[in-house]
Amino acid sequence: MQTLTNKRILLGVSGSIAAYKSAELVRLLRAAGAEVQVVLTRGGAEFITPLTLQALSGRPVHYRHLDPETEAAMGHIELARWADAILVAPASADFLARLAQGRADDLLASICLASETPLAVAPAMNQRMWSQPATRANVELLRRRGVRVFGPASGEQACGEVGEGRMLEPAELVACLGGLFESGVLQGLQVLVSAGPTREPIDPVRFLSNRSSGRMGYALARAAVEAGAAVTLVSGPVALAAPQRLRLVQVETAAEMYEAVMAAAPEADLYIGAAAVADYRPRRRLLDKLKKTATPLTLELEPTADILAAVAALEDGPFTVGFAAETTNVEDYARAKLRDKSLDLVVANRVGGAAGGFEAENNAAVALWAGGRKAFPLQSKDKLARELIRLIAERYHAQDTAQDP
Ligand code: PMT
């Protein structure tokens, strides 16, 4: 199962004999759907070559500390920003000690220090080194700071001794990493998400549509699944793979999207309208192909029903989150949508510019609600979606608690 679809994993490999397992780990991470970049410490490079890891990850391996060439292209700060999660496997006793001290004396340690993304370590060392009070204190300190510690396992060691200190097997590490993204903040809730464009037919071969790729909505649906929700995704026509572990309803027109959303909305606890629904459709749909003539053509359009407003107007309806796609006065127009459509929260994003919005891989947004505002900088739509889901869950639970008698 692809448990890490679209996740960007930065794999740190430090000096331990278990580094030979990193090759298999990279292969399994990619098989689980992740994009992988490897950072090798000087010690790690004694056990496995950059070339092996480069061939398996399909990306250059980073190993020189603050190398001018690397820094110009993708420096340690860029690498820290790129990652959705950092896994150091194997993590040697020395690397754990440096991490605990907050040192930045090589590229991997610098990245860990510069990153706010989830960090996990998979210790691998001789059983005596693992049981040393110094190592245990370092690991305890890292745990208290939020670093996830995967393993180690017990068993026969490369040095011939038997005991605790073996790195977990690559397949176990991939499963543990999948769990890192499971936040549980929407556990037990039903979430309905709309995504993608709609197509409004003119004749049997032509339609009116827009540039929505569905990426933002699909990322939100995946993030809601990771947060423990039962998700229904109503999607317009997109070229994306169907996400796993959710119910996908495929539609084409705004009217079909309206039907599908309104059928599922009464059961939903949350509705997130990320679809770019056509505001107008041709008044008449021609049965035969429109013939080309030399004269100008006028298409008569009529408004479509507003799905978001209809969901927000339902009695006992879901907590309703809308999007606002704007080219100017982004926050003002978004606040107007929050008010006019009686939404619980609106996510405003600038569209039509050089970065973010429609089609792009990245997006920036501002979330607005009655009495609140939170800005999210430009980042991958996956990362943004996870942050938005965290905020939406927070607002949903805050409102739920406020409504409790
Ligand atoms: O799909 P991507 O390429 O990843 O791009 C993402 C995105 C830019 C499409 C997405 O982030 C976004 O902004 N989605 C909403 C696009 C939009 O239609 O915005 P709007 O400001 O025109 O509409 C406001 C809200 O009303 C939206 O939640 C929309 O889903 C909803 N609406 C609009 C018209 C309609 N008939 N019914 C609706 O429910």
XYZ file of C-alpha atoms and ligand atoms in Angstrom:
444
model
C 0.000 0.000 0.000
C 1.276 3.496 -0.840
C 1.309 4.928 2.683
C 3.665 7.785 1.849
C 2.145 9.066 -1.392
C 3.569 12.491 -2.304
C 5.536 12.738 0.948
C 8.990 14.252 0.731
C 11.305 12.284 2.970
C 14.797 13.450 3.780
C 16.782 10.383 4.815
C 19.884 11.023 6.909
C 22.425 8.199 6.993
C 25.046 8.353 9.747
C 28.005 6.102 10.548
C 26.894 2.604 11.487
C 27.230 -0.811 9.925
C 23.416 -0.726 9.561
C 23.949 1.886 6.800
C 23.938 -1.001 4.313
C 20.183 -1.317 5.036
C 19.645 2.292 3.902
C 19.726 1.145 0.284
C 16.703 -1.100 0.869
C 15.082 1.645 2.955
C 15.322 4.134 0.061
C 13.811 1.545 -2.282
C 10.885 0.831 0.055
C 10.254 4.517 0.765
C 9.937 5.136 -2.955
C 7.726 2.069 -3.367
C 5.485 3.552 -0.650
C 5.054 6.654 -2.842
C 7.616 8.989 -1.233
C 10.089 11.295 -2.914
C 13.455 10.721 -1.214
C 16.580 12.818 -0.832
C 19.545 11.390 1.049
C 22.014 13.262 3.242
C 25.075 11.264 4.179
C 27.364 12.090 7.109
C 31.115 11.548 6.814
C 30.705 8.394 8.964
C 27.792 7.177 6.834
C 29.910 7.506 3.682
C 32.411 5.045 5.207
C 29.728 2.345 5.072
C 27.738 3.067 1.896
C 28.601 5.032 -1.220
C 26.739 8.154 -2.357
C 26.481 6.547 -5.799
C 24.403 3.606 -4.514
C 21.989 5.930 -2.718
C 21.855 8.295 -5.681
C 20.944 5.458 -8.048
C 18.173 4.242 -5.741
C 16.743 7.644 -4.781
C 17.040 9.055 -8.295
C 18.378 12.301 -6.758
C 21.898 13.584 -6.018
C 23.089 12.643 -2.542
C 24.094 15.524 -0.262
C 27.138 14.961 1.901
C 29.439 17.976 1.896
C 28.916 20.432 4.716
C 27.905 23.858 3.397
C 29.442 23.095 0.031
C 29.377 26.367 -1.985
C 27.948 24.578 -5.038
C 25.205 22.822 -3.079
C 24.440 25.934 -1.083
C 23.901 27.887 -4.301
C 21.444 25.317 -5.683
C 19.731 23.802 -2.663
C 21.303 24.788 0.619
C 20.691 23.226 4.006
C 17.812 25.638 4.682
C 16.165 24.701 1.379
C 16.569 21.002 2.166
C 15.065 21.563 5.623
C 12.084 23.353 4.014
C 11.703 20.733 1.279
C 11.144 17.817 3.643
C 7.761 16.710 4.998
C 9.677 14.542 7.469
C 13.304 13.784 8.300
C 14.344 10.248 9.195
C 17.891 9.561 10.363
C 18.456 5.832 9.822
C 20.801 4.587 11.015
C 21.319 7.124 13.801
C 24.683 6.378 15.438
C 25.444 7.109 19.105
C 27.634 9.996 17.961
C 24.907 11.501 15.776
C 22.341 11.238 18.606
C 24.790 13.012 20.932
C 25.337 15.813 18.409
C 21.601 16.144 17.826
C 20.950 16.333 21.577
C 23.557 19.095 21.874
C 22.027 21.074 19.009
C 25.281 21.040 17.058
C 25.514 22.148 13.426
C 28.914 20.661 12.623
C 27.888 18.793 9.496
C 25.177 19.081 6.835
C 22.756 16.589 8.407
C 23.001 18.123 11.884
C 22.554 21.619 10.375
C 19.419 20.512 8.508
C 17.933 18.940 11.653
C 18.603 22.164 13.548
C 17.126 24.355 10.812
C 13.977 22.280 10.334
C 10.557 22.442 11.946
C 9.280 19.316 10.182
C 8.790 16.077 12.129
C 12.098 14.408 12.926
C 12.575 10.702 13.609
C 15.684 8.698 14.406
C 16.350 4.962 14.130
C 19.213 4.228 16.525
C 21.715 1.557 15.499
C 24.742 0.700 17.594
C 26.464 -1.909 19.721
C 24.292 -2.961 22.691
C 26.802 -1.590 25.239
C 26.842 1.810 23.542
C 23.018 1.813 23.549
C 22.833 0.995 27.267
C 25.375 3.667 28.278
C 23.795 6.322 30.554
C 25.119 9.042 28.222
C 23.295 7.567 25.196
C 20.099 6.926 27.180
C 20.141 10.514 28.495
C 20.608 11.881 24.969
C 17.733 9.790 23.640
C 15.484 10.807 26.544
C 16.270 14.475 25.909
C 15.474 14.090 22.192
C 12.173 12.319 23.009
C 11.190 15.158 25.362
C 11.871 17.627 22.523
C 9.461 15.755 20.259
C 11.936 13.673 18.244
C 10.391 10.279 17.440
C 12.612 7.316 18.240
C 11.956 4.212 16.142
C 13.469 1.137 17.823
C 16.074 -0.122 18.309
C 15.353 -3.844 18.139
C 17.047 -6.630 20.054
C 18.962 -9.527 18.571
C 22.260 -10.649 17.192
C 24.528 -7.761 16.273
C 27.098 -7.353 13.496
C 29.838 -7.383 16.177
C 28.687 -10.837 17.346
C 27.114 -9.631 20.598
C 23.445 -10.096 21.389
C 21.253 -7.338 22.804
C 19.360 -4.125 22.136
C 20.761 -1.770 19.504
C 19.874 -3.244 16.105
C 18.270 -0.818 13.657
C 14.631 -1.671 12.866
C 14.170 -3.402 9.520
C 13.505 -1.051 6.545
C 9.877 -2.237 6.173
C 9.236 -1.507 9.871
C 10.735 1.966 9.474
C 8.494 2.728 6.483
C 5.448 1.715 8.549
C 6.609 3.867 11.502
C 7.141 6.822 9.167
C 3.596 6.450 7.786
C 2.365 6.765 11.379
C 4.177 10.130 11.714
C 1.650 11.686 9.383
C -1.377 10.219 11.155
C -2.397 13.065 13.446
C -5.773 11.750 14.632
C -7.160 15.306 14.976
C -10.261 14.375 12.937
C -10.620 10.869 14.402
C -14.146 9.532 14.017
C -15.418 12.456 11.915
C -16.959 12.391 8.434
C -15.317 14.861 6.090
C -16.628 15.838 2.676
C -14.199 17.532 0.265
C -14.830 18.896 -3.225
C -11.922 19.277 -5.649
C -11.005 20.065 -9.215
C -12.801 21.978 -11.944
C -16.230 21.405 -13.445
C -16.929 21.180 -17.154
C -19.991 22.901 -18.579
C -20.845 21.485 -22.016
C -21.503 23.749 -24.992
C -22.052 20.894 -27.430
C -20.985 17.215 -27.521
C -17.300 18.121 -27.990
C -16.757 21.481 -26.281
C -17.053 22.749 -22.733
C -16.315 25.733 -20.474
C -13.909 24.970 -17.639
C -10.996 26.433 -15.661
C -7.385 25.711 -14.740
C -7.986 23.782 -11.489
C -5.841 20.628 -11.352
C -7.509 19.253 -8.222
C -4.149 19.167 -6.387
C -5.236 21.370 -3.481
C -8.483 19.480 -2.874
C -6.852 16.050 -3.233
C -4.110 17.081 -0.765
C -6.796 18.187 1.708
C -8.663 14.901 1.295
C -5.456 12.907 1.924
C -4.576 15.039 4.946
C -8.091 14.479 6.351
C -7.634 10.700 5.916
C -4.297 10.935 7.748
C -6.060 12.865 10.493
C -8.384 9.900 11.057
C -11.515 11.082 9.200
C -13.801 9.007 6.985
C -13.524 11.044 3.789
C -15.752 11.450 0.750
C -14.040 13.278 -2.108
C -16.283 14.701 -4.812
C -14.042 15.422 -7.749
C -14.381 17.128 -11.077
C -12.325 15.787 -14.015
C -8.621 15.749 -13.064
C -5.507 13.871 -14.112
C -4.608 12.748 -10.566
C -4.458 9.218 -9.171
C -7.387 8.289 -6.940
C -6.275 8.655 -3.300
C -6.539 5.574 -1.121
C -8.650 4.961 1.947
C -11.472 7.316 0.920
C -14.695 7.286 -1.096
C -14.228 9.005 -4.453
C -17.261 10.338 -6.337
C -16.382 11.528 -9.833
C -18.553 14.184 -11.470
C -18.288 16.463 -14.461
C -20.640 19.423 -14.283
C -21.491 21.915 -11.523
C -25.001 20.423 -11.393
C -23.573 16.911 -10.861
C -21.214 18.243 -8.186
C -24.167 19.947 -6.489
C -26.111 16.647 -6.444
C -23.169 14.618 -5.114
C -22.231 17.141 -2.413
C -25.813 17.693 -1.248
C -26.377 13.910 -1.052
C -23.366 13.457 1.242
C -23.534 16.731 3.227
C -26.254 15.743 5.762
C -23.976 12.958 7.084
C -20.820 15.086 7.085
C -19.286 16.800 10.119
C -17.143 19.023 7.907
C -17.402 20.237 4.324
C -14.354 21.696 2.571
C -15.189 23.303 -0.776
C -11.871 23.426 -2.627
C -13.392 22.810 -6.058
C -13.333 25.520 -8.687
C -17.009 25.230 -9.574
C -18.103 27.060 -12.706
C -20.124 30.143 -11.783
C -21.902 30.086 -15.170
C -22.880 27.449 -17.707
C -24.219 27.706 -21.271
C -27.986 28.186 -21.129
C -28.422 25.670 -23.951
C -26.430 22.473 -24.524
C -26.419 21.737 -28.234
C -27.089 18.154 -29.250
C -24.895 18.421 -32.356
C -21.493 19.976 -32.875
C -21.678 23.737 -33.289
C -20.713 24.642 -36.852
C -18.012 27.190 -37.596
C -19.224 30.309 -39.395
C -17.600 33.617 -40.328
C -19.766 35.636 -37.934
C -19.051 36.335 -34.225
C -20.700 33.935 -31.812
C -22.468 34.860 -28.588
C -22.917 32.208 -25.913
C -25.691 32.829 -23.468
C -24.693 31.795 -19.928
C -26.761 31.245 -16.814
C -25.531 31.088 -13.193
C -24.987 27.697 -11.572
C -26.272 26.919 -8.072
C -23.823 27.852 -5.307
C -22.936 24.544 -3.626
C -21.024 26.083 -0.735
C -23.816 28.470 0.192
C -26.355 25.629 -0.041
C -24.311 23.444 2.357
C -23.809 26.351 4.769
C -27.582 26.957 4.761
C -28.459 23.355 5.754
C -30.114 23.003 9.125
C -27.711 21.011 11.358
C -25.304 21.071 8.415
C -21.564 20.441 8.593
C -18.873 22.890 9.703
C -18.364 24.634 6.374
C -15.023 25.705 4.948
C -14.906 27.607 1.675
C -12.039 28.702 -0.511
C -11.711 32.121 -2.090
C -9.667 32.292 -5.285
C -8.853 35.951 -5.891
C -6.495 37.958 -8.083
C -6.785 41.246 -6.123
C -7.945 42.405 -2.662
C -7.621 38.777 -1.592
C -8.489 39.142 2.091
C -11.295 41.695 1.612
C -13.096 39.537 -0.949
C -12.525 36.429 1.169
C -14.005 38.105 4.269
C -17.028 39.080 2.162
C -17.445 35.396 1.124
C -17.138 34.291 4.765
C -19.967 36.654 5.687
C -22.223 36.399 2.614
C -22.140 32.595 2.396
C -22.336 32.140 6.230
C -19.151 30.064 6.325
C -17.339 28.880 9.446
C -13.944 29.454 7.840
C -12.604 30.626 4.500
C -9.203 29.918 2.951
C -8.095 32.749 0.690
C -5.529 32.115 -2.011
C -4.134 34.381 -4.680
C -4.608 32.983 -8.185
C -3.416 34.022 -11.615
C 0.090 35.016 -10.429
C 3.519 33.497 -11.004
C 3.462 31.252 -7.895
C 0.716 29.307 -6.144
C -2.997 29.042 -6.965
C -4.314 27.010 -9.891
C -2.228 24.119 -11.318
C 0.920 24.910 -9.339
C 2.610 22.407 -7.004
C 2.842 25.013 -4.246
C 0.373 27.386 -2.686
C 0.161 30.100 -0.046
C -3.036 30.986 1.820
C -4.669 32.993 4.568
C -7.380 31.376 6.679
C -10.044 33.713 8.047
C -12.849 33.077 10.517
C -14.990 35.222 12.816
C -12.427 36.964 14.982
C -9.382 35.130 13.628
C -6.755 34.982 10.909
C -3.788 32.738 10.136
C -1.367 33.094 7.218
C 0.429 30.150 5.595
C 3.555 30.857 3.493
C 4.192 29.377 0.035
C 4.820 25.634 0.426
C 3.856 22.354 -1.208
C 0.083 21.843 -1.416
C 0.527 18.653 0.636
C 2.235 20.454 3.478
C -0.236 23.340 3.323
C -3.134 20.869 3.381
C -1.835 19.213 6.551
C -1.489 22.601 8.248
C -4.952 23.671 7.103
C -6.469 20.411 8.368
C -4.841 21.007 11.766
C -6.358 24.511 11.904
C -9.769 23.374 10.620
C -9.837 20.616 13.280
C -8.920 23.172 15.956
C -11.707 25.551 14.864
C -14.206 22.685 14.511
C -13.470 21.411 18.042
C -13.503 24.953 19.482
C -16.962 25.565 17.995
C -18.188 22.140 19.084
C -17.097 22.795 22.680
C -18.687 26.274 22.622
C -22.015 24.706 21.514
C -22.003 22.035 24.255
C -24.657 22.828 26.890
O -7.018 22.622 -8.087
P -5.676 23.347 -7.987
O -5.012 23.485 -9.338
O -4.788 22.716 -6.945
O -5.959 24.853 -7.513
C -6.468 25.084 -6.242
C -7.566 26.142 -6.259
C -6.977 27.492 -6.605
C -8.669 25.782 -7.245
C -8.190 26.133 -4.794
O -7.193 26.457 -3.870
C -9.330 27.146 -4.674
O -9.157 28.322 -4.439
N -10.587 26.640 -4.849
C -11.795 27.470 -4.951
C -11.884 28.055 -6.347
C -13.109 28.928 -6.521
O -13.992 28.566 -7.228
O -13.093 30.024 -5.758
P -14.276 31.134 -5.803
O -13.702 32.272 -5.029
O -14.718 31.379 -7.201
O -15.455 30.445 -5.028
C -15.615 30.554 -3.616
C -16.110 29.278 -3.012
O -17.422 28.970 -3.494
C -15.257 28.067 -3.304
O -15.160 27.297 -2.097
C -16.055 27.298 -4.361
O -15.848 25.883 -4.245
C -17.481 27.665 -3.970
N -18.449 27.632 -5.096
C -18.336 28.506 -6.148
C -19.299 28.486 -7.152
C -20.359 27.552 -7.063
N -21.283 27.493 -8.009
N -20.437 26.713 -6.034
C -19.510 26.731 -5.054
O -19.585 25.930 -4.104
